Coordinates of C-alpha atoms and ligand atoms in Angstrom, one line a residue:
M292 CA 14.0 -11.1 -30.8
P293 CA 15.8 -9.1 -28.1
T294 CA 14.9 -9.6 -24.5
Q295 CA 12.3 -7.2 -23.5
S296 CA 12.3 -5.3 -20.2
V297 CA 8.8 -5.4 -19.1
P298 CA 7.2 -3.6 -16.0
A299 CA 7.9 -6.1 -13.3
T300 CA 4.4 -6.4 -12.0
Q301 CA 2.6 -6.5 -15.4
P302 CA 0.4 -9.6 -15.1
I303 CA 1.4 -12.8 -17.0
A304 CA -1.6 -14.3 -18.6
I305 CA -1.8 -18.1 -18.9
T306 CA -4.4 -18.6 -21.6
A307 CA -6.7 -21.6 -22.1
G308 CA -4.9 -24.7 -22.9
E309 CA -1.4 -23.3 -22.0
S310 CA 0.8 -25.1 -19.6
L311 CA 3.5 -23.7 -17.4
F312 CA 7.0 -24.9 -16.4
V313 CA 8.5 -23.1 -13.4
L314 CA 12.2 -23.5 -12.5
T315 CA 13.2 -22.0 -9.1
G316 CA 16.7 -21.3 -7.8
A317 CA 18.2 -20.2 -4.5
G318 CA 16.8 -16.7 -5.0
I319 CA 13.2 -17.8 -4.1
S320 CA 14.3 -18.9 -0.7
A321 CA 16.5 -15.8 0.0
E322 CA 13.6 -13.9 1.6
S323 CA 13.0 -16.9 3.9
G324 CA 16.6 -16.4 5.2
I325 CA 18.5 -19.1 3.3
R326 CA 21.6 -17.6 1.7
T327 CA 22.2 -18.0 -2.0
F328 CA 25.6 -19.0 -3.4
R329 CA 26.0 -15.5 -4.8
D330 CA 25.8 -13.8 -1.4
G331 CA 29.1 -15.3 -0.4
N332 CA 31.6 -14.1 -3.0
G333 CA 32.1 -17.5 -4.4
L334 CA 31.9 -19.2 -1.0
W335 CA 28.9 -21.0 0.2
E336 CA 28.3 -20.2 3.9
E337 CA 32.1 -19.6 4.2
H338 CA 33.1 -22.8 2.5
R339 CA 34.6 -23.4 -0.9
V340 CA 32.1 -25.2 -3.1
E341 CA 34.7 -27.8 -4.1
D342 CA 35.2 -28.8 -0.5
V343 CA 31.5 -29.3 0.5
A344 CA 29.6 -29.8 -2.7
T345 CA 31.6 -32.2 -4.9
P346 CA 32.2 -36.0 -4.8
E347 CA 35.9 -35.3 -4.5
G348 CA 35.3 -33.1 -1.5
F349 CA 33.3 -35.8 0.2
E350 CA 36.0 -38.4 -0.5
A351 CA 38.7 -36.1 0.9
N352 CA 36.8 -35.1 4.1
P353 CA 33.4 -36.7 4.7
A354 CA 33.3 -35.3 8.3
L355 CA 33.5 -31.8 7.0
V356 CA 30.8 -32.4 4.4
W357 CA 28.4 -33.9 6.9
R358 CA 29.1 -31.1 9.3
F359 CA 28.3 -28.6 6.6
Y360 CA 25.0 -30.3 5.5
G361 CA 24.1 -30.9 9.2
Q362 CA 24.4 -27.1 9.6
R363 CA 22.3 -26.6 6.5
R364 CA 19.7 -28.9 7.9
A365 CA 19.6 -27.3 11.3
Q366 CA 19.2 -23.9 9.7
A367 CA 16.5 -25.1 7.3
L368 CA 14.4 -26.4 10.3
T369 CA 14.1 -22.9 11.5
V370 CA 13.0 -21.1 8.3
K371 CA 9.5 -20.6 6.9
P372 CA 8.2 -20.3 3.3
N373 CA 7.6 -16.8 1.9
P374 CA 4.9 -15.3 -0.3
A375 CA 6.7 -16.5 -3.4
H376 CA 6.5 -20.2 -2.4
R377 CA 2.8 -19.7 -1.4
A378 CA 2.0 -18.0 -4.8
L379 CA 3.4 -21.0 -6.7
A380 CA 1.4 -23.4 -4.5
A381 CA -1.8 -21.4 -5.2
L382 CA -1.0 -21.5 -8.9
E383 CA -0.5 -25.2 -8.9
A384 CA -3.9 -25.6 -7.1
R385 CA -5.5 -23.4 -9.8
L386 CA -3.9 -25.0 -12.9
G387 CA -3.7 -28.6 -11.8
P388 CA -0.9 -31.1 -12.4
E389 CA -1.4 -31.3 -16.2
R390 CA -0.8 -27.6 -16.7
F391 CA 1.6 -26.8 -13.9
F392 CA 5.1 -28.3 -13.3
L393 CA 7.5 -27.1 -10.6
C394 CA 11.2 -28.0 -10.9
T395 CA 13.6 -26.6 -8.3
Q396 CA 17.3 -26.5 -8.0
N397 CA 16.9 -25.9 -4.3
V398 CA 17.5 -28.6 -1.8
D399 CA 15.4 -26.9 0.9
H400 CA 11.8 -28.0 1.6
L401 CA 10.2 -24.6 1.4
H402 CA 8.0 -25.3 -1.7
E403 CA 6.5 -28.2 0.1
A404 CA 6.1 -26.2 3.3
G405 CA 4.4 -23.4 1.3
G406 CA 1.8 -25.9 0.1
S407 CA 3.2 -27.2 -3.2
A408 CA 1.9 -30.7 -3.9
E409 CA 4.4 -31.9 -6.4
V410 CA 8.0 -30.6 -6.6
L411 CA 10.8 -32.1 -8.6
H412 CA 14.1 -31.5 -6.7
M413 CA 16.6 -31.9 -9.6
H414 CA 19.5 -31.3 -7.2
G415 CA 18.3 -33.5 -4.5
E416 CA 16.9 -32.8 -1.0
L417 CA 18.6 -31.6 2.2
F418 CA 16.5 -34.0 4.4
R419 CA 17.4 -37.1 2.5
T420 CA 20.3 -39.4 3.0
R421 CA 21.5 -42.4 0.9
C422 CA 24.3 -45.0 0.8
S423 CA 27.5 -43.7 -0.9
D424 CA 27.9 -47.1 -2.6
P425 CA 25.9 -47.0 -5.9
R426 CA 25.6 -50.8 -5.9
C427 CA 23.8 -50.8 -2.5
P428 CA 20.1 -51.7 -2.7
K429 CA 19.1 -49.4 0.2
L430 CA 16.9 -46.6 -1.0
P431 CA 17.3 -42.9 -0.1
F432 CA 15.4 -42.0 3.1
H433 CA 14.0 -39.0 5.0
D434 CA 16.6 -37.9 7.6
E435 CA 16.5 -34.9 9.9
R436 CA 19.7 -35.7 11.8
H437 CA 22.0 -32.7 12.0
D438 CA 24.6 -33.7 14.6
F439 CA 27.2 -36.2 13.5
P440 CA 29.5 -37.2 16.4
T441 CA 30.6 -40.2 14.2
L442 CA 30.3 -40.6 10.4
P443 CA 27.0 -42.1 9.5
R444 CA 27.3 -45.5 7.9
C445 CA 24.9 -47.7 5.9
D446 CA 24.1 -51.4 7.0
C447 CA 26.3 -52.5 4.2
G448 CA 29.3 -50.7 5.8
A449 CA 29.7 -47.9 3.3
L450 CA 29.5 -44.3 4.4
Q451 CA 26.2 -42.6 4.0
R452 CA 26.0 -39.4 2.1
P453 CA 23.6 -36.5 1.6
H454 CA 21.0 -37.2 -1.2
I455 CA 22.3 -34.1 -3.0
V456 CA 23.5 -33.7 -6.6
W457 CA 26.9 -32.3 -6.2
F458 CA 28.9 -30.4 -8.8
G459 CA 30.1 -32.9 -11.4
E460 CA 27.1 -35.2 -10.9
I461 CA 24.1 -35.6 -13.1
P462 CA 20.8 -34.1 -11.9
F463 CA 17.9 -36.3 -11.0
E464 CA 14.9 -37.1 -13.3
M465 CA 16.2 -35.3 -16.4
R466 CA 14.0 -37.3 -18.7
R467 CA 10.9 -36.2 -16.9
I468 CA 12.1 -32.7 -16.9
E469 CA 12.7 -32.8 -20.7
R470 CA 9.2 -34.3 -21.2
R471 CA 7.6 -31.5 -19.2
L472 CA 9.7 -28.8 -20.8
R473 CA 8.6 -30.0 -24.3
A474 CA 4.9 -30.0 -23.2
S475 CA 5.0 -26.5 -21.8
H476 CA 4.1 -23.2 -23.5
L477 CA 5.3 -20.9 -20.8
F478 CA 8.6 -21.3 -19.0
V479 CA 9.3 -19.1 -16.0
T480 CA 12.6 -19.1 -14.0
I481 CA 12.6 -17.5 -10.6
G482 CA 15.7 -16.5 -8.6
S483 CA 18.5 -18.4 -10.4
S484 CA 21.8 -16.9 -11.5
G485 CA 21.7 -18.9 -14.8
A486 CA 25.3 -20.2 -14.2
V487 CA 24.6 -23.8 -13.1
Y488 CA 24.0 -26.3 -16.0
P489 CA 22.0 -28.1 -17.2
A490 CA 19.2 -26.0 -15.5
A491 CA 20.6 -22.8 -17.0
G492 CA 20.1 -24.3 -20.5
F493 CA 16.4 -25.1 -20.2
V494 CA 15.5 -21.7 -21.5
R495 CA 17.4 -22.3 -24.7
E496 CA 15.0 -25.2 -25.5
M497 CA 12.1 -22.7 -25.5
L498 CA 14.1 -20.4 -27.7
Y499 CA 14.7 -23.0 -30.3
R500 CA 11.1 -24.0 -30.3
R501 CA 10.0 -20.4 -30.7
E502 CA 12.5 -20.0 -33.6
N503 CA 10.8 -23.1 -35.1
G504 CA 7.5 -21.3 -35.1
E505 CA 5.9 -22.6 -31.9
H506 CA 4.0 -20.2 -29.7
V507 CA 6.1 -20.5 -26.5
R508 CA 7.4 -17.8 -24.1
S509 CA 10.0 -17.6 -21.4
I510 CA 10.2 -15.1 -18.5
Y511 CA 12.8 -14.5 -15.8
V512 CA 11.8 -13.2 -12.4
G513 CA 14.5 -12.2 -9.9
L514 CA 16.7 -9.6 -8.3
E515 CA 19.2 -9.1 -11.2
R516 CA 19.8 -10.1 -14.7
P517 CA 20.9 -13.8 -14.9
E518 CA 23.9 -14.9 -16.9
N519 CA 21.6 -16.5 -19.4
A520 CA 19.3 -13.4 -19.7
D521 CA 19.6 -13.2 -23.5
A522 CA 17.7 -16.4 -24.0
F523 CA 14.6 -15.1 -22.2
D524 CA 11.8 -13.2 -23.9
E525 CA 11.1 -11.1 -20.8
I526 CA 13.1 -10.1 -17.7
R527 CA 11.2 -9.0 -14.6
L528 CA 13.5 -7.5 -11.9
G529 CA 12.6 -7.5 -8.3
P530 CA 12.3 -9.7 -5.2
A531 CA 10.4 -12.9 -5.8
G532 CA 8.3 -12.5 -2.5
T533 CA 7.0 -9.1 -3.7
L534 CA 6.5 -9.9 -7.4
L535 CA 5.0 -13.3 -7.5
P536 CA 1.8 -12.9 -5.5
G537 CA -0.9 -11.9 -8.0
L538 CA 1.6 -12.0 -11.0
F539 CA -0.2 -14.7 -12.9
T540 CA -3.7 -14.5 -14.3
V541 CA -5.3 -17.7 -15.5
Q542 CA -7.8 -17.9 -18.3
D543 CA -9.6 -21.1 -19.1
Ligands
LIG727 P1 22.6 -18.8 -7.1 O1 23.0 -18.6 -5.7 O2 23.6 -19.0 -8.1 O3 21.8 -17.5 -7.6 C1 20.7 -16.9 -6.9 C2 20.0 -15.9 -7.7 O4 18.9 -15.5 -7.0 C3 20.8 -14.7 -8.1 O5 20.7 -14.5 -9.5 C4 20.1 -13.6 -7.3 O6 20.1 -12.4 -8.0 C5 18.7 -14.1 -7.1 N1 18.0 -13.6 -5.9 C6 18.5 -13.2 -4.7 N2 17.6 -12.8 -3.9 C7 16.4 -12.8 -4.6 C8 15.1 -12.6 -4.3 N3 14.8 -12.1 -3.0 N4 14.1 -12.7 -5.3 C9 14.5 -13.1 -6.5 N5 15.8 -13.5 -6.8 C10 16.7 -13.3 -5.9 O7 21.5 -19.9 -7.1 P2 21.1 -20.9 -8.3 O8 21.0 -20.3 -9.6 O9 19.9 -21.6 -7.7 O10 22.2 -22.1 -8.4 C11 23.0 -22.5 -7.5 C12 23.0 -23.9 -6.8 O11 23.0 -23.6 -5.5 C13 21.9 -24.8 -7.0 O12 22.6 -26.0 -7.5 C14 21.3 -25.1 -5.7 O13 21.2 -26.5 -5.4 C15 22.3 -24.5 -4.7 N6 21.8 -23.8 -3.5 C16 20.6 -24.1 -3.0 C17 20.0 -23.4 -1.9 C18 18.7 -23.7 -1.4 O14 18.2 -24.9 -1.5 N7 17.9 -22.8 -0.9 C19 20.8 -22.3 -1.4 C20 22.1 -22.1 -2.0 C21 22.5 -22.8 -3.0
LIG728 ZN1 24.7 -49.4 1.6

C-alpha cells in the first residue's frame, strides 16, 4: 500500500485493546530550543559528528568530547518541555504502561520533565556518566557536571565517559524494544530523520507484520518527510508541538 498523505490534524484513534509504540527523535525537542542534527548541515553544534559522537573521537580527544557534552548539559539545564512532550505524558497516563511505550533517540530529559513516567533512552542520557572501561563494576550514575577543568576519572583509574550511545555502538535495551514493538498495534514516530539505524528500521517490522495479515499501522509525525517515509502508512507533516496535543483519541 502506498504511503497516504493524511490531513495532519485528523485524529488518530486508538481502539479498545490496541497498544501504542512511540519513537521520538531530535525533532520533538526542536521547539524547546535543542538543535537537531539536521539544522547544522551535517555538523552537530558546529562539530563533526565523528569528532564528538564516536568511540574513536573520544579516544583521539577526550577533552574535546567532554567539553562538547558539558556544553550540551549546560544548555539542556536551561530548556523546558514543549506541548508535544506533555501530550505524550498525558497519553501515557491515559493508556497505562501496558498499552503505551515510549522509546526515544534523544539524550535530553525533556520527556521526563514533561511528565512521562517511563522512557527508554535507546541512545543513552546526557545527564549520566560511566566508566570507559567495560570491565569496571561501577554503574552509570546521574551527573550534572558541565565544567571539566581536568578529565573526569573513575576510581579504577580509567577515564569516565558520557553514558551516550555513539555512532558505531549498539543502542541500549534492544531486546525490550523488540518485545514492545512486537506487542504493539500502532507505531508512531515523531521528529526523526529516519537516517539513524537501527531505530529507522523499526517501522519496517510493522510493515512486515501488516504484509503477513496483522492489523497494525504506522504513522510519522514531523516537519518533513523522513528518509524511511515509504515504510509508513501515513505521514503527518507539521511541527510536533502544534500537531500532538489532541491528536490521539482513546477508545476503551
Ligand atoms: P535528526 O536531527 O537526524 O532529525 C530530526 C528530524 O526532526 C528531522 O527530520 C526534522 O525534519 C524533524 N523536525 C525538526 N523540527 C521539528 C519539529 N518542530 N517538529 C517535528 N519534527 C521536527 O534526528 P534523529 O532522527 O533523532 O537522529 C539523530 C541522532 O541525533 C540521534 O541518535 C540522537 O541521539 C541525536 N540527537 C539528539 C538530540 C536530543 O537529545 N535532543 C539532539 C540532536 C541529536
Ligand atoms: Zn572504572
